[in-house]
Every structure is written in C-alpha cells, then in structure tokens.
C-alpha cells in the first residue's frame, strides 16, 4: 500500500511491499518519493493555468504496481482548448525577438538543472529506471534547452544572386505555427525538451501529449516553464489515459490550427498519425521503432565490444529506441566474446527498485512488456537457442537480463524489436553476411559495430542502412548530433543544428522593380 503526505513543502509517497518471491530481489523496505510539492503536479496545463478534468487516471510505479498519483484525464475538449490557446499565443510568441526567446529558454534550462534531483526521482518513480540513469536523463534533457536557446539566434536565411538585374531574391525562415508533441514513456523528460526546445526557439508554440505511463515529468517541466517566464499558451500539456489517447491523438493530428506534428513511438502508431496528418497535409517529423544490429568483427577489441554491448543493451533495461537488438559476432571471436559478455553480466548487473543505489536493472514499464520479452525467449529456445544467462520472467514486470546463443535469423527476437534486456547472438562468417543480416529489416534507426580495420570501418559504416552508426561506441546520443532514422524508422531529424529546421518554413521573397 502507499500513502502520500506533505512535509515542509515536499510531497512524500511511502510504499511498503512484501517482496518479489521468485526474483533475486526483495522489495521489503519502504520506498519514498520525496520531491518538492510544486513539482508533483497532477492537472493538465493549458494557457498558463492548471486545469482539472472530469476524471483521473492512475500513475503506477512499474517496480511495484503501486499507485504514485492520480492525474487529470484530459479528453478532446481539453486538447481543443490547448490547441486554441497555443494558436492564440503563437501570434505573440513569434513576434518575440530571437534573443528574448533565447533568454527564456536559458532560464528554463537553469531551473531544470537546479531541480535535477527531484526531476530524476519523478522519472525513477513513474518509469522505473535506476536513479543514476534518471539523473543522466535530466542532464540530457536540460542540454536541449541550453542548445536550442543558443541556436535560437542562429536561424539564418539567404540572399541569393538573381538572374535579373532589377530584383533581389531573399529566402526567409519562419516558424510553422502550433506543433503537437506526442512523446513516449522511456525518456519522459528528454523526449519533450528535444522537440519543444527547437519549437520554442524559432517561435512555434506547442501542445504536449505525454505517454499515459509517465505524465508527471511533463507536468513538472510545465511548472518550471512558468517559473522561467514562458508566456501562457506557449507550452501546454494534456495528459490522458490509454483509453482516451486515440481520440486525443487524432484531434492533435487533424485540427486545422495545428501546423506540425512531432512524434516519438512505435512505427505502427506513427503510421496511424501519418494518416491523420495527411488530411490537412501537416508538416511531420517522426522518430519510430528501431531494431539495431550490433556487429562484432574478428578485428574488434573484444573487451571494448563487451563494454559497448553492456551499455547499448542494458541501459534502461533495454528499453531505448536505439538499444542493440540483434547481435552478430564473427566466428573467429565469437567464443571469447560470449565468455566475457557472460562474465560482465554476472558482475555488473543488479536487478532492483530504481531508487536503490546499487540497482542497474529496473523493471520493464509494465507486465505487457515483460510478457513480450518472455515470449521472445520462449520462441527462440523452442527453435534451438541456448540460454547462457538469465531467461526467466520474474514477479511483476521484472525480467532477468538474458543472453542467448545458437540464435538464427528466423527467430522472433531477430524479426521484432524487443524493448527489453535480451541479447540474442548470431554467429557469422563474412562481412557480407553480417551486412545482409543487419540490413534485412524494414526499419533503420541505429546500428553499431566493432572493428579495428580502418578500411572495414569505412565500408561497413557507409553500407549499414541506418540513420545513426556507432563505430566502436555503444552510447551515441548527443545533443550536438542529429538523431533520426531511415526506412520505417521515421522522418526528419532531432537535436543538432538540423533539429531546428523541422519547425521552420522557408519563404521566398522576390523584391522587384529595382533600378539597375
């Protein structure tokens, strides 16, 4: 059971649990969510005001299944109000100078850093990831507000040499308008700032629909936006339950006042939103599913490859869109890699509640996610795969980190994105064989490979059909670098200097009638 009370301006949720009987972890001590009361917001945020809805929906701790908070269950009325507010605010916000917008974004960045610890606790509570990773996410999240506060003043147009002497050609960059921002649960803070930072920097206004599992982080950002001085209507948040998500999402993608949609999530959902957007031909950017290959060539440094595999696969318990899913290891190095990887898993991974300082592997987001991983393991074993480590579903949404050998390409884990702590390893013989397997996917977000052969590095990097490549590196996300995929992994880019272009239109201005 859980209880919530206030103490000197802080919200404290205390939970006591009887434990996970089939797991190597026992959640027996009380767990507390101790955060500033002003950051634990549970209402929608529209036009600078906190708005209650007719009903609420629960936010659960995925490690325990216990309720953290009840959040306003906004529907299409609230979503429409948010769009209207954003549209009204757009005409004022775009008239702010780039410097003025830059200063406000910088203030927002400063506040996120100031409240880093509390924001991280919210992520761990509603998402389940270990607190160390949540702290890292907040730093990453804040970095996009900082980056785009700086990029706001670097939105340049062009003056083009005309073919006629009596005219001048100018290309202007202008904000597209209201943007609907639909974000996932696995990075509940950073996926918002990566989109919103760029949008606000150029003069767009936004309506954010956070994932139903993790609305608290979005609402905390809204509170800090007020403190930073972001004007009413510029940043709006409409939380809603899983049941109301289809209707709210459809409105945000079809309303004629919305000019832009930015979505991060599954490819299947992205296709639905694209169909919605087609009716009014909206500008769209999407970061969709991945199924990243991780290739280890005979020329690799085995120790570095193992370290890269560990960070790429087990960050957030394998629940990242760029985490490695399909491991391909060349025959000459295969046995050494498997032995060292198994030892690394034994020595470095510890399952537990995310608030425990020693935890490296928290729960999956819900029981459906654990069931999916369990099903992939069962399918692989039924077809001849061998469990080297782990393999067991634990209580609730916990899953043992699992290493499989003797994997073939027709197994489910090699055909579908896992989103969990599973490493299936396929042995290959030639570079061409590895590339053929790696590229045999309808999606292409990220890919990784390890090699010390410089010629091979260039060949493979250019031939991998992905939007991002990690060469001898398992952790590639960076504020300064473009983020996005090819094939069915999405459209457009986020972060970097290119991310800001997703919220701009180019207007051609011809000034004629000039005397030569």
Short mmCIF file of C-alpha atoms in Angstrom, two decimals:
data_model
loop_
_atom_site.label_atom_id
_atom_site.label_comp_id
_atom_site.label_asym_id
_atom_site.label_seq_id
_atom_site.Cartn_x
_atom_site.Cartn_y
_atom_site.Cartn_z
CA UNK A 1 0.00 0.00 0.00
CA UNK A 2 1.06 3.60 -0.43
CA UNK A 3 0.42 6.87 1.38
CA UNK A 4 1.03 10.47 0.34
CA UNK A 5 1.58 13.39 2.68
CA UNK A 6 3.14 16.86 2.67
CA UNK A 7 6.15 17.81 4.75
CA UNK A 8 7.60 21.31 4.58
CA UNK A 9 6.57 21.89 1.00
CA UNK A 10 7.53 18.43 -0.21
CA UNK A 11 5.37 15.53 -1.37
CA UNK A 12 6.36 12.21 0.15
CA UNK A 13 4.90 8.94 -1.08
CA UNK A 14 5.76 5.98 1.13
CA UNK A 15 5.25 2.41 -0.03
CA UNK A 16 5.75 -0.86 1.84
CA UNK A 17 5.89 -4.14 -0.08
CA UNK A 18 6.05 -7.81 0.73
CA UNK A 19 8.66 -8.61 -1.90
CA UNK A 20 9.11 -10.47 -5.17
CA UNK A 21 9.21 -14.14 -4.22
CA UNK A 22 10.58 -15.50 -7.49
CA UNK A 23 13.16 -12.76 -8.01
CA UNK A 24 16.70 -12.31 -6.72
CA UNK A 25 15.45 -9.03 -5.23
CA UNK A 26 13.20 -8.34 -2.28
CA UNK A 27 11.30 -5.06 -2.19
CA UNK A 28 10.71 -5.20 1.56
CA UNK A 29 11.70 -1.79 2.82
CA UNK A 30 9.53 1.34 2.45
CA UNK A 31 10.15 3.31 -0.75
CA UNK A 32 9.57 7.06 -0.65
CA UNK A 33 9.04 9.57 -3.43
CA UNK A 34 10.25 12.72 -1.73
CA UNK A 35 10.01 15.65 -4.14
CA UNK A 36 9.14 19.32 -3.98
CA UNK A 37 5.35 19.74 -3.78
CA UNK A 38 5.41 22.36 -6.53
CA UNK A 39 6.89 19.80 -8.97
CA UNK A 40 4.43 17.00 -8.27
CA UNK A 41 1.65 18.34 -10.50
CA UNK A 42 -1.38 16.24 -11.36
CA UNK A 43 -3.56 18.51 -13.52
CA UNK A 44 -3.42 19.44 -17.16
CA UNK A 45 -1.59 22.65 -18.07
CA UNK A 46 -3.42 24.84 -20.60
CA UNK A 47 -2.90 28.52 -21.39
CA UNK A 48 -0.75 29.02 -18.32
CA UNK A 49 -3.31 27.51 -15.93
CA UNK A 50 -3.62 24.18 -14.14
CA UNK A 51 -6.80 22.52 -15.38
CA UNK A 52 -8.73 19.64 -13.83
CA UNK A 53 -10.64 17.15 -15.96
CA UNK A 54 -13.86 15.32 -15.17
CA UNK A 55 -11.96 12.17 -14.24
CA UNK A 56 -8.47 11.00 -13.32
CA UNK A 57 -6.21 8.08 -14.19
CA UNK A 58 -3.57 6.40 -12.01
CA UNK A 59 0.18 6.63 -12.48
CA UNK A 60 1.90 3.49 -11.21
CA UNK A 61 5.38 2.62 -10.01
CA UNK A 62 6.31 -0.12 -12.52
CA UNK A 63 8.55 -1.80 -9.95
CA UNK A 64 5.72 -2.40 -7.51
CA UNK A 65 2.46 -1.77 -9.30
CA UNK A 66 1.53 0.71 -6.57
CA UNK A 67 -0.16 3.99 -7.37
CA UNK A 68 2.02 7.10 -7.27
CA UNK A 69 -0.59 9.70 -8.17
CA UNK A 70 -3.93 10.34 -9.86
CA UNK A 71 -3.63 12.64 -12.86
CA UNK A 72 -6.35 14.59 -14.68
CA UNK A 73 -7.66 12.50 -17.55
CA UNK A 74 -7.92 15.13 -20.28
CA UNK A 75 -10.08 14.47 -23.30
CA UNK A 76 -10.78 16.08 -26.64
CA UNK A 77 -12.29 19.18 -25.01
CA UNK A 78 -9.12 19.92 -23.08
CA UNK A 79 -6.99 19.08 -26.12
CA UNK A 80 -9.02 21.52 -28.23
CA UNK A 81 -8.67 24.19 -25.56
CA UNK A 82 -4.91 23.63 -25.57
CA UNK A 83 -4.69 23.92 -29.36
CA UNK A 84 -6.74 27.13 -29.29
CA UNK A 85 -4.53 28.56 -26.57
CA UNK A 86 -1.37 27.63 -28.47
CA UNK A 87 -2.71 29.18 -31.68
CA UNK A 88 -3.56 32.42 -29.90
CA UNK A 89 -0.18 32.53 -28.17
CA UNK A 90 1.69 31.78 -31.41
CA UNK A 91 0.97 35.20 -32.88
CA UNK A 92 2.56 36.86 -29.86
CA UNK A 93 5.39 34.38 -29.28
CA UNK A 94 6.69 34.54 -32.85
CA UNK A 95 6.96 38.32 -32.53
CA UNK A 96 9.44 37.97 -29.66
CA UNK A 97 12.98 38.52 -30.82
CA UNK A 98 15.25 35.51 -31.07
CA UNK A 99 17.27 36.93 -28.20
CA UNK A 100 14.18 37.19 -25.98
CA UNK A 101 13.21 33.59 -26.69
CA UNK A 102 16.81 32.53 -26.12
CA UNK A 103 16.91 34.15 -22.67
CA UNK A 104 13.68 32.43 -21.56
CA UNK A 105 14.86 29.02 -22.74
CA UNK A 106 18.11 29.54 -20.87
CA UNK A 107 16.17 30.34 -17.69
CA UNK A 108 14.19 27.13 -18.19
CA UNK A 109 17.46 25.21 -18.57
CA UNK A 110 18.83 26.73 -15.36
CA UNK A 111 15.70 25.69 -13.44
CA UNK A 112 15.83 22.12 -14.74
CA UNK A 113 19.44 21.84 -13.55
CA UNK A 114 18.53 23.45 -10.23
CA UNK A 115 15.78 20.84 -9.65
CA UNK A 116 17.71 17.95 -11.19
CA UNK A 117 17.46 15.64 -8.18
CA UNK A 118 13.69 15.94 -7.78
CA UNK A 119 13.05 15.60 -11.51
CA UNK A 120 15.16 12.45 -11.57
CA UNK A 121 13.17 10.98 -8.68
CA UNK A 122 9.98 11.53 -10.66
CA UNK A 123 11.42 9.65 -13.64
CA UNK A 124 12.50 6.72 -11.48
CA UNK A 125 9.10 6.60 -9.78
CA UNK A 126 6.97 6.59 -12.94
CA UNK A 127 9.38 4.99 -15.45
CA UNK A 128 11.32 2.61 -13.23
CA UNK A 129 14.82 3.33 -14.48
CA UNK A 130 17.68 3.41 -11.95
CA UNK A 131 18.16 6.78 -10.30
CA UNK A 132 21.66 7.18 -11.74
CA UNK A 133 20.21 6.87 -15.24
CA UNK A 134 17.36 9.24 -14.36
CA UNK A 135 19.89 11.85 -13.26
CA UNK A 136 21.66 11.34 -16.56
CA UNK A 137 18.40 11.84 -18.43
CA UNK A 138 17.72 15.13 -16.68
CA UNK A 139 21.17 16.39 -17.64
CA UNK A 140 20.49 15.24 -21.21
CA UNK A 141 17.02 16.79 -21.13
CA UNK A 142 18.32 20.13 -19.91
CA UNK A 143 21.03 20.14 -22.57
CA UNK A 144 18.42 20.52 -25.32
CA UNK A 145 17.01 23.64 -23.69
CA UNK A 146 20.53 25.03 -23.46
CA UNK A 147 21.42 24.02 -27.02
CA UNK A 148 18.30 25.45 -28.61
CA UNK A 149 18.49 28.61 -26.52
CA UNK A 150 21.78 29.15 -28.33
CA UNK A 151 20.51 28.02 -31.74
CA UNK A 152 17.56 30.43 -31.49
CA UNK A 153 19.86 33.27 -32.52
CA UNK A 154 21.39 31.34 -35.39
CA UNK A 155 18.37 30.86 -37.65
CA UNK A 156 19.69 32.40 -40.84
CA UNK A 157 18.03 32.98 -44.19
CA UNK A 158 19.75 33.55 -47.52
CA UNK A 159 20.26 36.28 -50.10
CA UNK A 160 20.55 34.64 -53.49
CA UNK A 161 22.14 36.15 -56.59
CA UNK A 162 19.27 36.85 -59.05
CA UNK A 163 19.32 36.20 -62.78
CA UNK A 164 17.74 39.60 -63.50
CA UNK A 165 19.28 42.97 -62.65
CA UNK A 166 16.05 44.58 -61.42
CA UNK A 167 15.35 42.27 -58.49
CA UNK A 168 16.69 40.77 -55.30
CA UNK A 169 15.99 37.25 -54.05
CA UNK A 170 15.65 36.62 -50.32
CA UNK A 171 14.89 33.34 -48.57
CA UNK A 172 13.33 33.82 -45.13
CA UNK A 173 12.89 31.22 -42.40
CA UNK A 174 9.71 31.49 -40.37
CA UNK A 175 8.06 29.33 -37.65
CA UNK A 176 5.45 26.85 -38.89
CA UNK A 177 2.93 27.54 -36.10
CA UNK A 178 1.33 25.29 -33.50
CA UNK A 179 3.11 21.94 -33.02
CA UNK A 180 1.57 18.83 -31.49
CA UNK A 181 4.23 17.00 -29.50
CA UNK A 182 3.48 13.34 -28.71
CA UNK A 183 6.13 11.65 -26.59
CA UNK A 184 6.99 8.18 -25.21
CA UNK A 185 7.45 6.86 -21.68
CA UNK A 186 11.05 5.64 -21.86
CA UNK A 187 12.60 9.13 -21.77
CA UNK A 188 9.73 11.15 -20.30
CA UNK A 189 11.72 14.37 -19.93
CA UNK A 190 14.35 14.37 -22.68
CA UNK A 191 11.95 13.47 -25.49
CA UNK A 192 9.92 16.56 -24.61
CA UNK A 193 12.78 19.04 -24.44
CA UNK A 194 14.42 17.71 -27.61
CA UNK A 195 11.28 18.66 -29.52
CA UNK A 196 9.98 21.61 -27.52
CA UNK A 197 13.35 23.32 -27.25
CA UNK A 198 13.63 23.53 -31.02
CA UNK A 199 10.00 24.55 -31.48
CA UNK A 200 10.04 27.37 -28.95
CA UNK A 201 13.44 28.61 -30.10
CA UNK A 202 12.11 29.55 -33.55
CA UNK A 203 8.75 30.93 -32.38
CA UNK A 204 6.40 27.94 -32.51
CA UNK A 205 4.00 27.09 -29.69
CA UNK A 206 3.27 23.53 -28.56
CA UNK A 207 0.72 21.13 -27.13
CA UNK A 208 2.41 18.16 -25.44
CA UNK A 209 0.63 14.82 -25.07
CA UNK A 210 2.90 12.78 -22.77
CA UNK A 211 2.72 9.00 -22.53
CA UNK A 212 -0.01 7.82 -20.19
CA UNK A 213 2.56 5.90 -18.10
CA UNK A 214 4.75 8.94 -17.42
CA UNK A 215 2.85 12.26 -17.29
CA UNK A 216 4.46 13.55 -14.08
CA UNK A 217 7.75 14.51 -15.74
CA UNK A 218 5.94 16.53 -18.40
CA UNK A 219 3.85 18.37 -15.80
CA UNK A 220 6.96 19.15 -13.74
CA UNK A 221 8.53 20.70 -16.84
CA UNK A 222 5.38 22.78 -17.25
CA UNK A 223 5.75 24.11 -13.70
CA UNK A 224 9.35 25.09 -14.39
CA UNK A 225 8.33 26.76 -17.66
CA UNK A 226 6.08 29.06 -15.65
CA UNK A 227 8.91 29.88 -13.27
CA UNK A 228 11.14 30.60 -16.26
CA UNK A 229 8.65 33.14 -17.63
CA UNK A 230 7.45 31.25 -20.71
CA UNK A 231 4.21 33.10 -21.63
CA UNK A 232 0.79 31.44 -21.21
CA UNK A 233 -0.26 29.25 -24.14
CA UNK A 234 3.25 28.74 -25.46
CA UNK A 235 3.75 25.40 -23.65
CA UNK A 236 0.68 23.27 -22.93
CA UNK A 237 0.43 19.73 -21.52
CA UNK A 238 -2.58 17.45 -21.99
CA UNK A 239 -2.19 14.18 -20.04
CA UNK A 240 -4.68 11.40 -20.67
CA UNK A 241 -5.26 7.70 -20.09
CA UNK A 242 -4.62 4.89 -22.53
CA UNK A 243 -8.34 4.77 -23.28
CA UNK A 244 -8.54 8.44 -24.26
CA UNK A 245 -5.24 8.53 -26.15
CA UNK A 246 -6.64 7.59 -29.61
CA UNK A 247 -9.22 10.38 -29.60
CA UNK A 248 -6.85 12.99 -28.18
CA UNK A 249 -4.12 11.95 -30.59
CA UNK A 250 -6.47 12.17 -33.55
CA UNK A 251 -7.54 15.69 -32.61
CA UNK A 252 -3.95 16.83 -32.21
CA UNK A 253 -3.13 15.45 -35.65
CA UNK A 254 -6.20 16.66 -37.55
CA UNK A 255 -7.11 20.04 -36.11
CA UNK A 256 -6.58 22.68 -38.81
CA UNK A 257 -4.95 25.07 -36.31
CA UNK A 258 -2.09 22.57 -35.83
CA UNK A 259 0.66 23.04 -38.41
CA UNK A 260 3.21 20.49 -37.24
CA UNK A 261 3.32 17.05 -35.61
CA UNK A 262 6.34 15.57 -33.86
CA UNK A 263 6.01 12.03 -32.57
CA UNK A 264 8.31 9.50 -30.95
CA UNK A 265 6.97 5.99 -30.57
CA UNK A 266 6.23 2.78 -32.41
CA UNK A 267 6.18 2.51 -36.19
CA UNK A 268 2.62 1.17 -36.09
CA UNK A 269 1.35 4.22 -34.18
CA UNK A 270 3.39 6.52 -36.39
CA UNK A 271 1.60 5.22 -39.47
CA UNK A 272 -1.77 5.95 -37.86
CA UNK A 273 -0.71 9.51 -37.07
CA UNK A 274 0.61 9.99 -40.59
CA UNK A 275 -2.79 9.04 -41.96
CA UNK A 276 -4.41 11.55 -39.63
CA UNK A 277 -1.95 14.26 -40.70
CA UNK A 278 -2.49 13.62 -44.40
CA UNK A 279 -5.97 15.14 -44.37
CA UNK A 280 -4.60 18.61 -43.75
CA UNK A 281 -1.09 17.98 -45.14
CA UNK A 282 0.74 18.88 -41.95
CA UNK A 283 4.49 19.07 -41.56
CA UNK A 284 5.55 15.88 -39.79
CA UNK A 285 8.64 14.53 -38.08
CA UNK A 286 8.70 11.07 -36.54
CA UNK A 287 11.22 9.01 -34.62
CA UNK A 288 9.83 5.50 -34.83
CA UNK A 289 10.85 1.95 -33.99
CA UNK A 290 14.36 0.57 -34.24
CA UNK A 291 15.86 -2.91 -34.36
CA UNK A 292 19.53 -2.05 -34.08
CA UNK A 293 22.21 -4.51 -35.19
CA UNK A 294 25.39 -4.82 -33.11
CA UNK A 295 28.21 -6.39 -35.12
CA UNK A 296 31.48 -7.63 -33.66
CA UNK A 297 34.12 -8.41 -36.29
CA UNK A 298 37.19 -10.59 -35.79
CA UNK A 299 39.29 -7.42 -35.89
CA UNK A 300 37.49 -5.93 -32.86
CA UNK A 301 38.87 -5.25 -29.42
CA UNK A 302 36.82 -7.84 -27.51
CA UNK A 303 36.87 -6.01 -24.18
CA UNK A 304 35.66 -2.78 -25.77
CA UNK A 305 32.99 -4.65 -27.71
CA UNK A 306 31.71 -6.26 -24.50
CA UNK A 307 31.64 -2.89 -22.73
CA UNK A 308 29.78 -1.39 -25.67
CA UNK A 309 27.28 -4.23 -25.69
CA UNK A 310 26.58 -3.78 -22.00
CA UNK A 311 25.85 -0.06 -22.22
CA UNK A 312 23.98 -0.31 -25.51
CA UNK A 313 21.74 -3.18 -24.44
CA UNK A 314 21.10 -2.78 -20.75
CA UNK A 315 20.61 0.97 -20.38
CA UNK A 316 17.05 1.44 -19.08
CA UNK A 317 16.75 -2.38 -19.04
CA UNK A 318 16.88 -2.45 -22.84
CA UNK A 319 14.02 0.00 -23.23
CA UNK A 320 15.55 2.55 -25.59
CA UNK A 321 14.79 3.02 -29.25
CA UNK A 322 18.48 2.90 -30.16
CA UNK A 323 19.48 -0.05 -27.97
CA UNK A 324 21.04 -3.02 -29.72
CA UNK A 325 18.65 -5.86 -30.53
CA UNK A 326 20.40 -8.16 -33.00
CA UNK A 327 23.92 -9.22 -32.03
CA UNK A 328 26.09 -10.57 -34.82
CA UNK A 329 29.50 -11.93 -33.82
CA UNK A 330 32.09 -13.22 -36.28
CA UNK A 331 33.09 -16.86 -35.83
CA UNK A 332 36.75 -16.20 -35.02
CA UNK A 333 35.93 -14.04 -32.00
CA UNK A 334 32.54 -15.49 -31.05
CA UNK A 335 33.52 -17.77 -28.15
CA UNK A 336 35.75 -15.18 -26.46
CA UNK A 337 33.06 -12.52 -26.79
CA UNK A 338 30.37 -14.78 -25.31
CA UNK A 339 32.53 -15.78 -22.36
CA UNK A 340 33.47 -12.21 -21.48
CA UNK A 341 29.96 -10.89 -22.01
CA UNK A 342 28.50 -13.54 -19.69
CA UNK A 343 31.04 -12.61 -17.01
CA UNK A 344 30.25 -8.92 -17.42
CA UNK A 345 26.54 -9.62 -16.99
CA UNK A 346 27.26 -11.62 -13.83
CA UNK A 347 29.44 -8.92 -12.33
CA UNK A 348 27.77 -5.68 -13.38
CA UNK A 349 24.01 -6.19 -13.47
CA UNK A 350 21.82 -5.99 -10.39
CA UNK A 351 18.03 -6.09 -10.51
CA UNK A 352 16.06 -3.95 -8.09
CA UNK A 353 13.94 -0.90 -7.46
CA UNK A 354 15.31 2.09 -9.32
CA UNK A 355 15.71 4.13 -6.15
CA UNK A 356 18.24 1.65 -4.72
CA UNK A 357 21.77 2.99 -5.32
CA UNK A 358 23.12 -0.43 -6.38
CA UNK A 359 20.38 -1.15 -8.92
CA UNK A 360 21.41 -1.23 -12.59
CA UNK A 361 18.33 -3.03 -13.93
CA UNK A 362 14.91 -1.73 -13.00
CA UNK A 363 11.56 -3.15 -14.09
CA UNK A 364 10.11 -3.04 -17.55
CA UNK A 365 7.41 -0.42 -17.92
CA UNK A 366 4.53 -2.89 -17.38
CA UNK A 367 3.67 -6.58 -17.41
CA UNK A 368 2.86 -6.50 -21.14
CA UNK A 369 6.45 -5.51 -21.84
CA UNK A 370 7.77 -8.36 -19.70
CA UNK A 371 5.44 -10.80 -21.42
CA UNK A 372 6.81 -9.75 -24.80
CA UNK A 373 10.41 -10.48 -23.77
CA UNK A 374 9.34 -13.75 -22.17
CA UNK A 375 7.62 -14.74 -25.40
CA UNK A 376 10.69 -13.97 -27.50
CA UNK A 377 12.87 -16.08 -25.22
CA UNK A 378 10.43 -18.99 -25.35
CA UNK A 379 10.21 -18.79 -29.13
CA UNK A 380 14.00 -18.79 -29.50
CA UNK A 381 14.50 -21.73 -27.13
CA UNK A 382 11.79 -23.70 -28.92
CA UNK A 383 13.76 -23.26 -32.14
CA UNK A 384 17.10 -24.35 -30.70
CA UNK A 385 18.57 -21.28 -28.97
CA UNK A 386 20.55 -21.88 -25.79
CA UNK A 387 20.11 -19.78 -22.65
CA UNK A 388 23.58 -18.74 -21.48
CA UNK A 389 22.41 -16.33 -18.77
CA UNK A 390 19.04 -15.39 -17.31
CA UNK A 391 15.97 -16.33 -19.31
CA UNK A 392 13.41 -16.14 -16.53
CA UNK A 393 10.40 -13.88 -16.12
CA UNK A 394 10.29 -12.55 -12.55
CA UNK A 395 7.47 -11.20 -10.47
CA UNK A 396 5.54 -8.24 -11.85
CA UNK A 397 7.29 -6.51 -14.73
CA UNK A 398 10.83 -7.64 -13.88
CA UNK A 399 12.76 -9.77 -16.36
CA UNK A 400 16.17 -11.36 -15.90
CA UNK A 401 18.84 -9.96 -18.24
CA UNK A 402 19.17 -12.77 -20.78
CA UNK A 403 21.93 -13.96 -23.11
CA UNK A 404 21.11 -16.44 -25.88
CA UNK A 405 23.48 -18.35 -28.16
CA UNK A 406 22.81 -20.54 -31.20
CA UNK A 407 20.32 -17.94 -32.46
CA UNK A 408 19.07 -17.93 -36.06
CA UNK A 409 17.64 -15.11 -38.12
CA UNK A 410 14.14 -16.60 -38.35
CA UNK A 411 13.57 -16.39 -34.59
CA UNK A 412 11.11 -13.80 -33.32
CA UNK A 413 13.78 -11.86 -31.42
CA UNK A 414 15.62 -11.28 -34.70
CA UNK A 415 12.50 -10.11 -36.52
CA UNK A 416 10.77 -7.90 -33.93
CA UNK A 417 12.10 -5.13 -31.71
CA UNK A 418 12.44 -6.46 -28.16
CA UNK A 419 12.46 -3.41 -25.86
CA UNK A 420 13.84 -5.45 -23.01
CA UNK A 421 17.04 -6.96 -21.53
CA UNK A 422 17.62 -9.70 -24.12
CA UNK A 423 20.83 -10.33 -26.09
CA UNK A 424 20.38 -12.87 -28.90
CA UNK A 425 23.71 -13.72 -30.58
CA UNK A 426 24.06 -14.94 -34.16
CA UNK A 427 27.41 -16.31 -35.33
CA UNK A 428 28.50 -15.22 -38.83
CA UNK A 429 31.49 -15.85 -41.08
CA UNK A 430 31.91 -12.96 -43.54
CA UNK A 431 31.45 -9.19 -43.60
CA UNK A 432 28.96 -9.51 -46.47
CA UNK A 433 26.90 -11.99 -44.48
CA UNK A 434 26.76 -9.66 -41.47
CA UNK A 435 25.69 -6.69 -43.57
CA UNK A 436 23.00 -8.73 -45.29
CA UNK A 437 21.53 -9.75 -41.93
CA UNK A 438 21.88 -6.24 -40.46
CA UNK A 439 20.13 -4.59 -43.41
CA UNK A 440 17.34 -7.18 -43.69
CA UNK A 441 14.93 -5.07 -41.68
CA UNK A 442 12.17 -2.63 -42.64
CA UNK A 443 13.48 -0.19 -40.01
CA UNK A 444 16.81 1.60 -39.77
CA UNK A 445 17.29 3.83 -36.75
CA UNK A 446 20.69 2.98 -35.23
CA UNK A 447 23.41 0.40 -35.77
CA UNK A 448 26.70 -0.47 -34.06
CA UNK A 449 29.83 -2.36 -34.97
CA UNK A 450 33.28 -3.01 -33.55
CA UNK A 451 36.37 -3.25 -35.72
CA UNK A 452 39.99 -2.06 -35.76
CA UNK A 453 40.31 -2.37 -39.54
CA UNK A 454 40.04 1.19 -40.88
CA UNK A 455 39.07 0.08 -44.37
CA UNK A 456 36.37 -2.14 -42.94
CA UNK A 457 35.14 0.70 -40.75
CA UNK A 458 34.52 2.90 -43.78
CA UNK A 459 32.93 0.11 -45.82
CA UNK A 460 30.54 -1.02 -43.11
CA UNK A 461 29.59 2.45 -41.85
CA UNK A 462 28.61 3.51 -45.36
CA UNK A 463 26.72 0.31 -46.13
CA UNK A 464 24.70 -0.01 -42.92
CA UNK A 465 21.13 1.08 -43.65
CA UNK A 466 20.54 3.19 -40.57
CA UNK A 467 20.35 6.87 -39.67
CA UNK A 468 22.99 6.65 -36.92
CA UNK A 469 26.08 4.47 -36.63
CA UNK A 470 28.17 3.79 -33.55
CA UNK A 471 31.69 2.69 -34.52
CA UNK A 472 33.49 1.21 -31.52
CA UNK A 473 30.96 3.03 -29.35
CA UNK A 474 27.75 1.78 -27.74
CA UNK A 475 26.35 5.08 -26.46
CA UNK A 476 25.88 7.53 -29.32
CA UNK A 477 23.17 10.02 -28.34
CA UNK A 478 24.42 13.60 -28.11
CA UNK A 479 22.71 16.98 -28.14
CA UNK A 480 25.01 18.26 -30.87
CA UNK A 481 24.40 15.29 -33.21
CA UNK A 482 21.39 14.67 -35.42
CA UNK A 483 19.01 11.97 -34.21
CA UNK A 484 16.75 10.05 -36.58
CA UNK A 485 16.39 7.05 -38.83
CA UNK A 486 15.68 5.87 -42.36
CA UNK A 487 13.25 3.34 -43.84
CA UNK A 488 10.30 2.89 -41.49
CA UNK A 489 12.20 4.34 -38.53
CA UNK A 490 10.85 7.77 -39.23
CA UNK A 491 11.07 11.15 -40.90
CA UNK A 492 13.22 14.15 -40.10
CA UNK A 493 15.92 14.77 -37.51
CA UNK A 494 16.02 15.98 -33.93
CA UNK A 495 18.79 17.64 -31.96
CA UNK A 496 21.85 19.23 -33.59
CA UNK A 497 21.65 22.25 -35.87
CA UNK A 498 19.31 20.28 -38.13
CA UNK A 499 16.62 19.70 -35.50
CA UNK A 500 15.52 23.31 -35.58
CA UNK A 501 14.68 23.11 -39.30
CA UNK A 502 11.79 20.75 -38.50
CA UNK A 503 9.87 23.74 -37.09
CA UNK A 504 10.65 26.23 -39.85
CA UNK A 505 9.24 27.06 -43.27
CA UNK A 506 11.34 28.69 -46.00
CA UNK A 507 9.62 31.66 -47.65
CA UNK A 508 10.91 33.02 -50.95
CA UNK A 509 10.67 36.80 -51.24
CA UNK A 510 11.29 38.45 -54.60
CA UNK A 511 11.87 42.20 -54.43
CA UNK A 512 11.42 43.51 -57.97
CA UNK A 513 11.23 46.81 -59.85
CA UNK A 514 14.68 47.90 -58.77
CA UNK A 515 16.74 50.31 -60.86
CA UNK A 516 19.89 48.60 -62.19
#
